[in-house]
Coordinates of C-alpha atoms and ligand atoms in Angstrom, one line a residue:
Chain A
M1 CA 0.0 0.0 0.0
K2 CA 1.4 3.4 -1.1
V3 CA 0.9 6.0 1.6
L4 CA 1.4 9.7 1.5
A5 CA 2.0 11.3 4.9
I6 CA 1.6 15.1 5.5
D7 CA 2.7 17.0 8.6
T8 CA 2.3 20.8 8.6
S9 CA 1.1 21.1 12.2
N10 CA 4.1 22.9 13.5
F11 CA 7.2 24.8 12.4
A12 CA 8.6 21.8 10.4
L13 CA 7.1 20.8 7.1
G14 CA 7.2 17.1 6.4
I15 CA 6.0 14.9 3.5
A16 CA 6.7 11.2 3.1
L17 CA 5.9 8.4 0.7
A18 CA 5.9 4.9 2.2
E19 CA 5.0 1.4 1.0
K20 CA 4.6 -1.4 3.5
D21 CA 7.3 -0.9 6.1
N22 CA 9.5 1.0 3.7
V23 CA 9.9 4.7 3.6
I24 CA 10.5 5.5 -0.1
G25 CA 10.9 9.2 0.1
E26 CA 10.9 11.9 2.8
Y27 CA 11.0 15.7 2.6
I28 CA 11.5 17.8 5.7
T29 CA 12.3 21.5 6.1
N30 CA 12.6 23.4 9.4
L31 CA 12.2 26.9 8.0
K32 CA 10.2 30.0 8.9
K33 CA 8.4 29.8 5.6
N34 CA 4.7 29.7 4.6
H35 CA 3.2 26.1 4.7
S36 CA 0.3 27.1 2.6
L37 CA 2.6 28.1 -0.3
R38 CA 4.9 25.1 0.0
V39 CA 3.0 21.9 0.8
M40 CA 1.6 21.1 -2.6
P41 CA 4.8 21.9 -4.5
A42 CA 6.6 19.7 -2.0
I43 CA 4.2 16.8 -2.5
E44 CA 4.5 17.3 -6.3
T45 CA 8.3 17.2 -6.1
L46 CA 8.5 14.2 -3.8
L47 CA 6.0 12.1 -5.8
R48 CA 7.7 13.0 -9.1
D49 CA 11.1 12.0 -7.7
C50 CA 9.6 8.7 -6.5
D51 CA 8.0 8.1 -9.9
T52 CA 4.6 8.0 -8.3
K53 CA 1.4 9.5 -9.8
P54 CA -1.4 10.8 -7.5
S55 CA -3.6 8.0 -8.8
D56 CA -1.0 5.5 -7.5
L57 CA -1.6 6.6 -3.9
E58 CA -3.6 4.2 -1.7
K59 CA -3.9 6.1 1.6
I60 CA -3.3 9.5 3.1
V61 CA -2.0 9.9 6.6
V62 CA -2.0 13.3 8.2
A63 CA -0.7 14.8 11.5
R64 CA -4.0 16.2 12.9
G65 CA -2.6 18.3 15.7
P66 CA -2.2 19.7 18.2
G67 CA 0.0 22.5 16.9
S68 CA -0.4 25.8 15.1
Y69 CA -4.2 26.2 14.3
T70 CA -3.5 27.5 10.8
G71 CA -0.7 24.9 10.2
V72 CA -2.8 22.0 11.2
R73 CA -5.7 23.2 9.1
I74 CA -3.5 23.4 6.0
G75 CA -2.3 19.8 6.3
V76 CA -5.8 18.5 7.2
T77 CA -7.5 20.3 4.4
I78 CA -5.0 19.0 1.8
A79 CA -5.2 15.5 3.3
K80 CA -9.0 15.4 3.4
T81 CA -9.4 16.8 -0.1
L82 CA -6.8 14.4 -1.6
A83 CA -8.4 11.4 0.1
W84 CA -11.9 12.4 -0.9
T85 CA -11.1 13.3 -4.5
L86 CA -8.8 10.2 -5.0
K87 CA -11.4 8.0 -3.2
I88 CA -8.8 6.5 -0.9
P89 CA -8.8 6.1 2.9
L90 CA -7.6 8.8 5.3
T91 CA -6.0 8.3 8.8
G92 CA -5.2 11.1 11.3
I93 CA -2.4 10.6 13.8
S94 CA -1.5 12.9 16.7
S95 CA 1.3 15.3 15.9
L96 CA 2.7 14.5 19.3
E97 CA 2.6 10.8 18.7
S98 CA 4.5 11.2 15.5
L99 CA 7.2 13.2 17.3
A100 CA 7.3 10.6 20.1
A101 CA 8.3 8.1 17.6
N102 CA 11.7 9.8 17.5
G103 CA 12.3 8.5 21.1
R104 CA 12.2 4.8 20.0
Y105 CA 15.3 3.6 21.8
F106 CA 14.7 5.5 25.0
N107 CA 14.2 3.2 28.0
G108 CA 11.4 5.0 29.8
L109 CA 8.6 7.4 29.1
V110 CA 8.5 9.9 26.1
S111 CA 7.0 13.3 26.4
P112 CA 7.0 15.2 23.0
L113 CA 6.0 18.8 23.4
F114 CA 5.1 22.0 21.5
D115 CA 5.0 25.4 23.1
A116 CA 1.4 26.7 23.7
R117 CA 2.4 30.2 25.0
R118 CA 2.0 31.7 28.5
G119 CA 4.0 28.8 30.2
Q120 CA 1.7 26.2 28.6
I121 CA 2.6 23.2 26.4
Y122 CA 0.8 20.8 24.2
T123 CA 2.1 17.4 25.2
G124 CA 1.2 13.7 25.8
L125 CA 2.9 10.7 27.4
Y126 CA 4.1 7.8 25.3
E127 CA 6.1 4.6 25.7
H128 CA 7.8 2.4 23.2
K129 CA 7.0 -1.3 23.9
G130 CA 8.8 -3.5 21.4
N131 CA 7.6 -2.3 18.0
S132 CA 4.6 -0.5 19.2
L133 CA 4.2 3.0 20.5
E134 CA 1.7 3.2 23.3
T135 CA -0.2 6.2 24.7
V136 CA 0.3 6.5 28.5
L137 CA -1.5 9.9 28.8
E138 CA -3.7 11.5 26.2
D139 CA -2.6 14.7 24.4
T140 CA -3.4 17.8 26.4
N141 CA -2.8 21.5 26.9
I142 CA -1.2 22.1 30.3
L143 CA 1.2 24.4 32.2
A144 CA 4.7 23.0 31.9
S145 CA 5.1 23.2 35.7
D146 CA 1.9 21.2 36.2
W147 CA 2.9 18.6 33.7
A148 CA 6.3 18.2 35.4
K149 CA 4.4 17.5 38.7
R150 CA 2.3 14.8 37.1
L151 CA 5.3 13.1 35.6
K152 CA 7.1 13.1 38.9
G153 CA 4.5 10.7 40.1
Y154 CA 5.7 8.0 37.7
D155 CA 9.2 8.1 39.2
R156 CA 10.6 7.0 35.9
P157 CA 13.0 8.5 33.4
V158 CA 11.2 10.8 30.9
L159 CA 12.6 11.9 27.5
F160 CA 11.4 15.3 26.3
I161 CA 11.5 15.9 22.5
G162 CA 10.8 19.0 20.4
S163 CA 12.3 22.2 19.3
D164 CA 10.3 24.1 22.0
V165 CA 11.7 22.0 24.8
A166 CA 14.4 24.6 25.7
L167 CA 11.6 27.1 26.5
H168 CA 10.4 24.9 29.4
N169 CA 13.7 23.3 30.4
E170 CA 13.7 25.0 33.8
A171 CA 10.2 23.9 34.8
L172 CA 10.8 20.3 33.7
Q173 CA 14.3 19.8 35.0
G174 CA 13.6 21.7 38.2
M175 CA 10.9 19.2 39.1
L176 CA 12.3 16.0 37.7
S177 CA 16.0 16.6 38.1
D178 CA 18.0 13.5 36.9
L179 CA 14.8 11.7 35.7
A180 CA 14.5 14.4 32.9
F181 CA 16.3 13.6 29.7
F182 CA 16.4 15.9 26.6
A183 CA 16.6 14.6 23.1
P184 CA 19.4 15.9 20.9
T185 CA 18.4 18.6 18.3
A186 CA 18.7 16.2 15.4
L187 CA 15.6 14.5 16.7
Y188 CA 13.6 17.7 17.1
N189 CA 11.8 17.5 13.7
P190 CA 8.9 15.0 13.6
R191 CA 9.6 12.6 10.8
P192 CA 6.9 12.2 8.2
G193 CA 8.2 8.7 7.5
E194 CA 7.4 7.7 11.0
L195 CA 4.0 9.3 10.6
A196 CA 3.3 7.2 7.4
L197 CA 4.2 4.0 9.2
L198 CA 2.2 4.9 12.3
G199 CA -0.9 5.5 10.2
M200 CA -0.4 2.7 7.7
D201 CA -2.5 0.1 9.5
K202 CA -4.6 2.4 11.7
P203 CA -8.4 2.5 11.0
E204 CA -9.6 5.0 8.4
E205 CA -11.6 8.2 9.3
E206 CA -14.9 9.3 7.9
I207 CA -13.4 11.9 5.5
H208 CA -16.2 14.5 5.4
H209 CA -16.3 14.9 9.2
F210 CA -12.6 14.6 9.8
V211 CA -11.3 17.7 11.7
P212 CA -8.0 18.7 13.3
N213 CA -7.5 18.0 17.0
Y214 CA -6.9 21.6 18.2
V215 CA -7.0 20.4 21.9
R216 CA -8.0 23.9 22.7
M217 CA -11.3 25.7 22.1
A218 CA -11.2 28.8 20.0
E219 CA -10.7 31.8 22.3
A220 CA -13.9 33.5 21.4
E221 CA -15.9 30.3 22.0
A222 CA -14.3 29.7 25.4
K223 CA -15.1 33.3 26.5
W224 CA -18.6 33.0 25.2
L225 CA -19.2 29.8 27.2
E226 CA -17.7 31.4 30.3
Q227 CA -20.2 34.3 29.9
Q228 CA -23.1 31.9 29.5
G229 CA -22.1 30.2 32.8
R230 CA -22.5 33.5 34.7
Chain B
M1 CA -19.5 22.4 -32.3
E2 CA -17.1 23.6 -29.7
K3 CA -16.8 21.7 -26.4
D4 CA -18.4 23.4 -23.4
Q5 CA -16.1 24.9 -20.9
L6 CA -16.7 23.7 -17.3
I7 CA -15.2 25.5 -14.3
L8 CA -15.3 24.4 -10.7
G9 CA -15.4 27.5 -8.5
I10 CA -14.4 27.5 -4.8
E11 CA -15.0 30.4 -2.3
T12 CA -14.0 30.5 1.4
S13 CA -13.0 34.2 1.9
C14 CA -15.3 34.9 4.8
D15 CA -18.1 32.9 6.4
E16 CA -19.6 31.0 3.6
T17 CA -18.0 27.7 2.4
A18 CA -19.0 27.5 -1.3
A19 CA -18.5 25.5 -4.4
A20 CA -20.1 25.7 -7.8
V21 CA -19.9 24.4 -11.4
I22 CA -20.2 27.0 -14.2
K23 CA -20.7 26.3 -17.9
N24 CA -19.2 28.6 -20.5
G25 CA -18.8 31.4 -17.9
T26 CA -22.5 32.2 -18.0
E27 CA -24.6 29.2 -16.9
I28 CA -24.9 27.8 -13.3
L29 CA -24.9 24.0 -13.2
S30 CA -24.6 23.9 -9.5
N31 CA -24.2 26.3 -6.6
A32 CA -23.6 24.9 -3.1
V33 CA -23.2 27.2 -0.1
A34 CA -22.8 26.3 3.6
S35 CA -23.4 29.4 5.6
Q36 CA -22.0 30.0 9.0
I37 CA -24.1 32.9 10.0
E38 CA -25.9 31.0 12.7
S39 CA -22.6 30.1 14.4
H40 CA -21.2 33.7 14.3
K41 CA -24.5 35.3 15.5
R42 CA -23.7 34.7 19.2
F43 CA -20.4 36.6 18.8
G44 CA -22.1 39.6 17.1
G45 CA -19.8 39.3 14.1
V46 CA -17.5 36.9 12.2
V47 CA -14.8 35.4 14.4
P48 CA -11.9 34.5 12.0
E49 CA -10.7 31.4 14.0
I50 CA -14.2 30.0 14.2
A51 CA -14.8 30.7 10.4
S52 CA -11.6 28.8 9.5
R53 CA -12.7 25.8 11.7
H54 CA -16.1 25.7 10.0
H55 CA -14.5 25.8 6.5
V56 CA -12.4 22.7 7.3
E57 CA -15.6 20.9 8.4
Q58 CA -17.6 21.9 5.4
M59 CA -15.2 22.0 2.4
T60 CA -15.4 18.4 1.0
I61 CA -19.1 18.2 1.8
V62 CA -19.8 21.3 -0.2
L63 CA -17.5 20.2 -3.1
E64 CA -19.3 16.9 -3.3
E65 CA -22.6 18.6 -3.4
A66 CA -21.5 20.9 -6.2
L67 CA -20.2 18.0 -8.3
T68 CA -23.2 15.8 -7.7
Q69 CA -25.7 18.5 -8.5
A70 CA -23.9 19.3 -11.7
G71 CA -23.7 15.6 -12.6
I72 CA -20.1 15.8 -13.8
T73 CA -16.8 14.1 -13.1
Y74 CA -13.3 15.5 -12.9
E75 CA -12.6 14.6 -16.5
D76 CA -15.2 17.1 -17.5
I77 CA -13.6 20.0 -15.6
D78 CA -11.4 22.5 -17.6
A79 CA -10.2 24.5 -14.6
I80 CA -10.6 25.1 -10.9
A81 CA -11.2 28.7 -9.9
V82 CA -10.6 29.7 -6.3
T83 CA -10.8 33.0 -4.4
E84 CA -7.2 33.9 -3.5
G85 CA -8.1 37.2 -1.9
P86 CA -9.0 39.6 -0.4
G87 CA -10.6 38.1 2.8
L88 CA -9.8 36.5 6.1
V89 CA -6.4 34.9 5.5
G90 CA -7.1 31.7 7.6
A91 CA -10.4 31.3 5.7
L92 CA -8.9 31.8 2.3
L93 CA -6.3 29.1 3.0
I94 CA -8.9 26.4 3.2
G95 CA -10.3 27.0 -0.2
V96 CA -7.0 27.6 -1.8
N97 CA -5.4 24.4 -0.4
A98 CA -8.5 22.3 -1.3
A99 CA -8.4 23.7 -4.8
K100 CA -4.7 22.9 -5.2
A101 CA -5.2 19.4 -3.9
I102 CA -7.9 18.7 -6.5
A103 CA -5.9 20.4 -9.3
F104 CA -2.9 18.2 -8.4
A105 CA -4.8 15.0 -8.0
H106 CA -6.5 15.2 -11.4
N107 CA -4.0 17.4 -13.2
I108 CA -6.5 20.2 -13.8
P109 CA -5.4 23.9 -14.4
L110 CA -5.8 26.2 -11.4
V111 CA -6.9 29.9 -11.6
G112 CA -6.7 32.3 -8.6
V113 CA -9.6 34.8 -8.6
H114 CA -10.0 38.2 -6.9
H115 CA -13.1 38.1 -4.7
I116 CA -14.5 41.4 -6.0
A117 CA -13.9 40.3 -9.6
G118 CA -16.2 37.4 -8.6
H119 CA -18.9 39.7 -7.3
I120 CA -18.7 41.7 -10.5
Y121 CA -18.9 38.6 -12.7
A122 CA -22.0 37.3 -10.8
N123 CA -23.7 39.7 -13.2
R124 CA -22.5 37.7 -16.2
L125 CA -24.7 34.8 -14.8
V126 CA -27.6 37.2 -15.5
T127 CA -26.6 38.9 -18.7
E128 CA -23.6 39.4 -21.0
L129 CA -21.2 42.2 -20.0
K130 CA -21.3 45.3 -22.3
F131 CA -18.2 47.6 -22.2
P132 CA -17.5 50.1 -20.9
S133 CA -19.2 48.7 -17.8
L134 CA -19.4 50.3 -14.4
S135 CA -19.8 48.2 -11.2
L136 CA -20.9 49.5 -7.8
V137 CA -19.4 47.1 -5.4
V138 CA -20.9 47.3 -1.9
S139 CA -20.2 44.8 0.8
G140 CA -19.1 44.4 4.4
G141 CA -15.5 45.0 3.4
H142 CA -15.8 47.0 0.2
T143 CA -17.4 50.1 -1.3
E144 CA -16.0 50.9 -4.7
L145 CA -16.8 51.9 -8.2
V146 CA -15.0 49.7 -10.7
L147 CA -14.8 50.5 -14.4
M148 CA -14.2 47.9 -17.1
E149 CA -13.2 48.6 -20.7
A150 CA -12.9 44.9 -21.5
H151 CA -13.0 41.5 -19.8
G152 CA -10.6 41.2 -16.9
E153 CA -9.5 44.8 -17.1
F154 CA -10.5 46.4 -13.8
T155 CA -9.9 50.1 -12.9
V156 CA -11.0 51.3 -9.5
I157 CA -12.2 54.9 -10.1
G158 CA -13.6 55.4 -6.5
E159 CA -13.4 53.7 -3.2
T160 CA -14.1 54.3 0.5
R161 CA -11.6 56.2 2.5
D162 CA -12.7 54.7 5.8
D163 CA -15.5 52.3 6.5
A164 CA -17.2 50.1 3.9
A165 CA -20.9 50.7 3.5
G166 CA -21.7 47.3 5.0
E167 CA -19.4 48.0 8.0
A168 CA -21.4 51.2 8.7
Y169 CA -24.6 49.3 8.5
D170 CA -23.3 46.7 11.0
K171 CA -22.1 49.4 13.4
V172 CA -25.4 51.4 13.3
A173 CA -27.3 48.1 13.8
R174 CA -25.2 47.4 16.9
T175 CA -26.0 50.9 18.2
L176 CA -29.7 50.1 17.8
N177 CA -29.2 46.7 19.5
L178 CA -30.2 44.8 16.3
P179 CA -29.0 41.3 15.9
Y180 CA -26.1 40.3 13.7
P181 CA -25.9 40.6 10.7
G182 CA -27.4 44.1 11.0
G183 CA -27.8 45.1 7.3
P184 CA -31.0 43.3 6.6
H185 CA -32.5 44.6 9.9
I186 CA -31.7 48.2 9.1
D187 CA -33.2 47.7 5.6
R188 CA -36.4 46.3 7.1
L189 CA -36.7 49.0 9.7
A190 CA -36.0 51.7 7.2
H191 CA -39.1 50.6 5.3
E192 CA -41.2 51.0 8.4
G193 CA -40.1 54.6 9.1
T194 CA -39.7 57.9 7.2
P195 CA -36.4 59.6 7.0
G196 CA -37.0 62.6 9.3
L197 CA -33.5 63.2 10.6
N198 CA -31.0 65.3 8.8
L199 CA -27.8 63.2 8.7
P200 CA -24.6 64.2 6.8
R201 CA -23.5 63.0 3.4
A202 CA -19.8 63.0 2.5
W203 CA -19.6 64.1 -1.1
L204 CA -15.8 64.4 -1.4
E205 CA -16.3 66.6 -4.5
G206 CA -14.2 66.0 -7.5
T207 CA -13.7 62.3 -6.7
Y208 CA -15.7 59.1 -6.9
D209 CA -14.5 58.2 -3.4
F210 CA -16.8 57.5 -0.4
S211 CA -16.6 58.0 3.3
F212 CA -19.1 56.6 5.9
S213 CA -17.3 57.1 9.2
G214 CA -18.7 60.7 9.7
L215 CA -22.3 59.4 9.0
K216 CA -21.8 56.5 11.5
S217 CA -20.6 59.0 14.2
A218 CA -23.5 61.3 13.5
V219 CA -25.9 58.5 14.0
I220 CA -24.3 57.6 17.3
N221 CA -24.2 61.2 18.5
T222 CA -27.8 61.8 17.5
L223 CA -28.9 58.9 19.6
H224 CA -26.7 59.9 22.5
N225 CA -27.8 63.5 22.5
A226 CA -31.5 62.5 22.4
E227 CA -30.9 60.2 25.3
Q228 CA -29.3 63.0 27.3
R229 CA -32.3 65.2 26.7
G230 CA -34.6 62.3 27.8
E231 CA -36.1 62.1 24.3
K232 CA -36.5 58.9 22.3
I233 CA -35.8 58.6 18.6
E234 CA -37.8 56.0 16.8
P235 CA -35.4 53.3 15.6
A236 CA -37.3 53.1 12.3
V237 CA -36.8 56.8 11.7
L238 CA -33.1 56.6 12.5
A239 CA -32.7 53.5 10.2
A240 CA -34.6 55.2 7.4
S241 CA -32.6 58.4 7.7
F242 CA -29.3 56.5 7.8
Q243 CA -30.2 54.4 4.9
E244 CA -31.4 57.4 2.9
S245 CA -28.0 59.1 3.5
V246 CA -26.0 56.0 2.4
I247 CA -28.1 55.3 -0.6
D248 CA -28.2 59.0 -1.7
V249 CA -24.4 59.1 -1.9
L250 CA -24.0 55.7 -3.6
V251 CA -26.6 56.3 -6.2
T252 CA -25.6 59.9 -7.0
K253 CA -22.0 59.0 -7.4
T254 CA -22.8 55.9 -9.5
L255 CA -25.0 58.0 -11.8
R256 CA -22.4 60.7 -12.1
A257 CA -19.6 58.2 -13.0
A258 CA -21.9 56.4 -15.5
K259 CA -22.4 59.6 -17.4
A260 CA -18.8 60.8 -17.2
Y261 CA -17.4 57.5 -18.5
H262 CA -20.2 57.0 -21.1
V263 CA -20.8 53.5 -19.9
R264 CA -23.2 51.1 -21.6
Q265 CA -23.9 49.1 -18.5
V266 CA -24.1 49.6 -14.7
M267 CA -23.9 46.5 -12.5
L268 CA -24.6 46.1 -8.8
A269 CA -22.3 43.8 -6.9
G270 CA -21.5 42.6 -3.3
G271 CA -23.5 41.6 -0.3
V272 CA -25.1 45.0 0.3
A273 CA -26.6 44.7 -3.2
A274 CA -29.2 42.6 -1.4
N275 CA -30.5 45.8 0.2
K276 CA -34.0 46.5 -1.1
G277 CA -33.7 50.3 -0.5
L278 CA -30.5 50.4 -2.7
R279 CA -32.0 48.2 -5.4
A280 CA -35.1 50.4 -5.6
A281 CA -33.2 53.7 -5.6
L282 CA -30.8 52.6 -8.2
S283 CA -33.6 51.3 -10.5
G284 CA -35.4 54.7 -10.0
A285 CA -32.3 56.7 -10.8
F286 CA -31.5 54.8 -14.1
E287 CA -35.1 54.6 -15.3
E288 CA -35.0 57.6 -17.6
F289 CA -31.4 56.8 -18.5
T290 CA -32.4 54.4 -21.2
D291 CA -29.1 54.0 -23.0
V292 CA -27.5 52.4 -20.0
E293 CA -28.5 48.9 -19.0
L294 CA -28.8 48.5 -15.2
V295 CA -28.1 44.9 -14.0
I296 CA -29.1 43.9 -10.5
P297 CA -28.4 40.2 -9.8
P298 CA -30.8 38.1 -7.8
L299 CA -30.1 38.0 -4.0
Y300 CA -28.4 34.6 -4.0
L301 CA -25.8 35.9 -6.4
C302 CA -25.1 39.1 -4.4
T303 CA -24.1 37.4 -1.1
D304 CA -20.8 35.4 -1.2
N305 CA -21.1 32.3 -3.4
A306 CA -18.8 30.2 -5.6
A307 CA -20.9 30.6 -8.8
M308 CA -19.5 34.1 -9.2
I309 CA -15.9 32.8 -8.6
G310 CA -16.5 30.2 -11.3
A311 CA -17.8 32.9 -13.7
A312 CA -14.8 35.2 -13.1
G313 CA -12.5 32.2 -13.2
S314 CA -14.0 31.1 -16.6
M315 CA -13.1 34.5 -18.1
L316 CA -9.6 34.5 -16.6
F317 CA -9.0 31.0 -17.8
Q318 CA -10.1 31.9 -21.3
K319 CA -7.7 34.9 -21.2
G320 CA -4.8 32.5 -20.3
K321 CA -4.4 33.1 -16.6
R322 CA -2.9 30.0 -14.8
S323 CA -1.9 29.8 -11.1
S324 CA 0.7 27.4 -9.9
L325 CA 0.6 24.9 -7.0
A326 CA 2.4 27.6 -5.0
L327 CA -0.8 29.7 -5.0
N328 CA -1.4 31.3 -1.6
G329 CA -4.2 33.1 0.1
N330 CA -3.6 36.9 -0.2
P331 CA -5.8 39.0 2.2
G332 CA -4.7 42.3 0.6
L333 CA -4.9 41.3 -3.1
D334 CA -5.4 44.3 -5.4
I335 CA -8.0 43.9 -8.1
E336 CA -6.1 46.0 -10.7
Q337 CA -3.1 43.6 -10.3
S338 CA -5.1 40.4 -9.9
F339 CA -4.7 39.1 -13.4
N340 CA -1.2 37.9 -12.9
Ligands
ZN401 ZN1 -18.1 39.2 -0.8

């Protein structure tokens, strides 16, 4: 099965083409450039280099968030539309789970994270068991200091991965001290090849109703609900 | 016989997710629109983040509806036309990226369309354009007079220097505590009252430009002063006076420009074109002006839709415009530069 994977949920732009357990091609950039402009040309280039036509694709896998609202929407819109128009299945994978895959050989828990401003992070807790990546705690939006407290309860080594980790280094290391491990920068970018393999055998989504996982409500909506409560 | 040209139009610049199929630039085969008005009502206006979220939810559903209604397949489509700007950037991106995905998947040419060019070309779904042609474009974000000497050649001869007419309507409606969107409510109220208040008109002599911020402030001050004196102004009287002032300027300037540029046709475009008062006043003004054809599209072609984007896209495609897969949403797109 030929799978196209798309991740534009954060700073890095990632596209991969995979077949069975083989990543055929992978394109990653870590640039401050516009995703909307660059995703389709990147897909076009990668498929051309891999001698693959759009009609050869058999599945689309997309990183569905959390992350930048606009970034996640660009990837999800392209993924949905491609899957719908090519009449092939679509699978959404957590952007954090995809990043957690980079911690495959770590003996302990893996906490991928993206900055969510004002001391907050988007994160989840994962663990590699043999060949499978298991979710220990669901993706959430939480203060880095509160997250560190929760992790302390596990009393196990935790690997933090992601380019925003440095922003929260103090809060995490302060609480976990020598149980906190930080991935090297070469593992900061989520790999679209991992995303493709993670989604390869996962169940397909109902395409029309597939939406990003923003984790957070839109600000206007949260405020409105708060006012209703009064 | 020449083959029919079929264009798939896509529009997501504000709070309508829309897709349509247009034949030969003039005939609507399908016109699907998912409106978000109900969702934004509680906020008293369009919230960009919420609009973008709804577009992602609706996009493929609306596209499927448009194709099914038209009874066509991808092999039949000659080009995909999509609004590239102006509009809310996050909203534009959904339509643009969906359009690019379909264009890539089926190797179909892509054409970026200026939203206002779309509003103007909604008229071509009613009757053929006759040049020189003058368009009065009035919407929540725009108030301008656009002159066309030929297909695709747009010259803005007048525009608002501050608020758009639709914006002024919404603000006055809010002052009167009318629900969102306020335009239709003011229009309705205006018909229940007589314009007894003397409100200002910004003529900006020697130009075809508009200004509505002074009028908006005058309305707010009038209400405020009356309140201070313990008097009550009938909302219907206020609405009628406000509407008369807006329409007086719009119609007078349009008539003046139509004469000065010797146009053969005057077209109404944009969401405010749904305003009954404006439609009636414009018809009245051009009644004795028989050498100019006045075109007022039906209401469903005045509010945002994708049929108009398909109609403008059809013309642009015919004239050779092609957009690449690097097409992006451009919230500040200029209509005079929009061809390339
Ligand atoms: Zn519009």
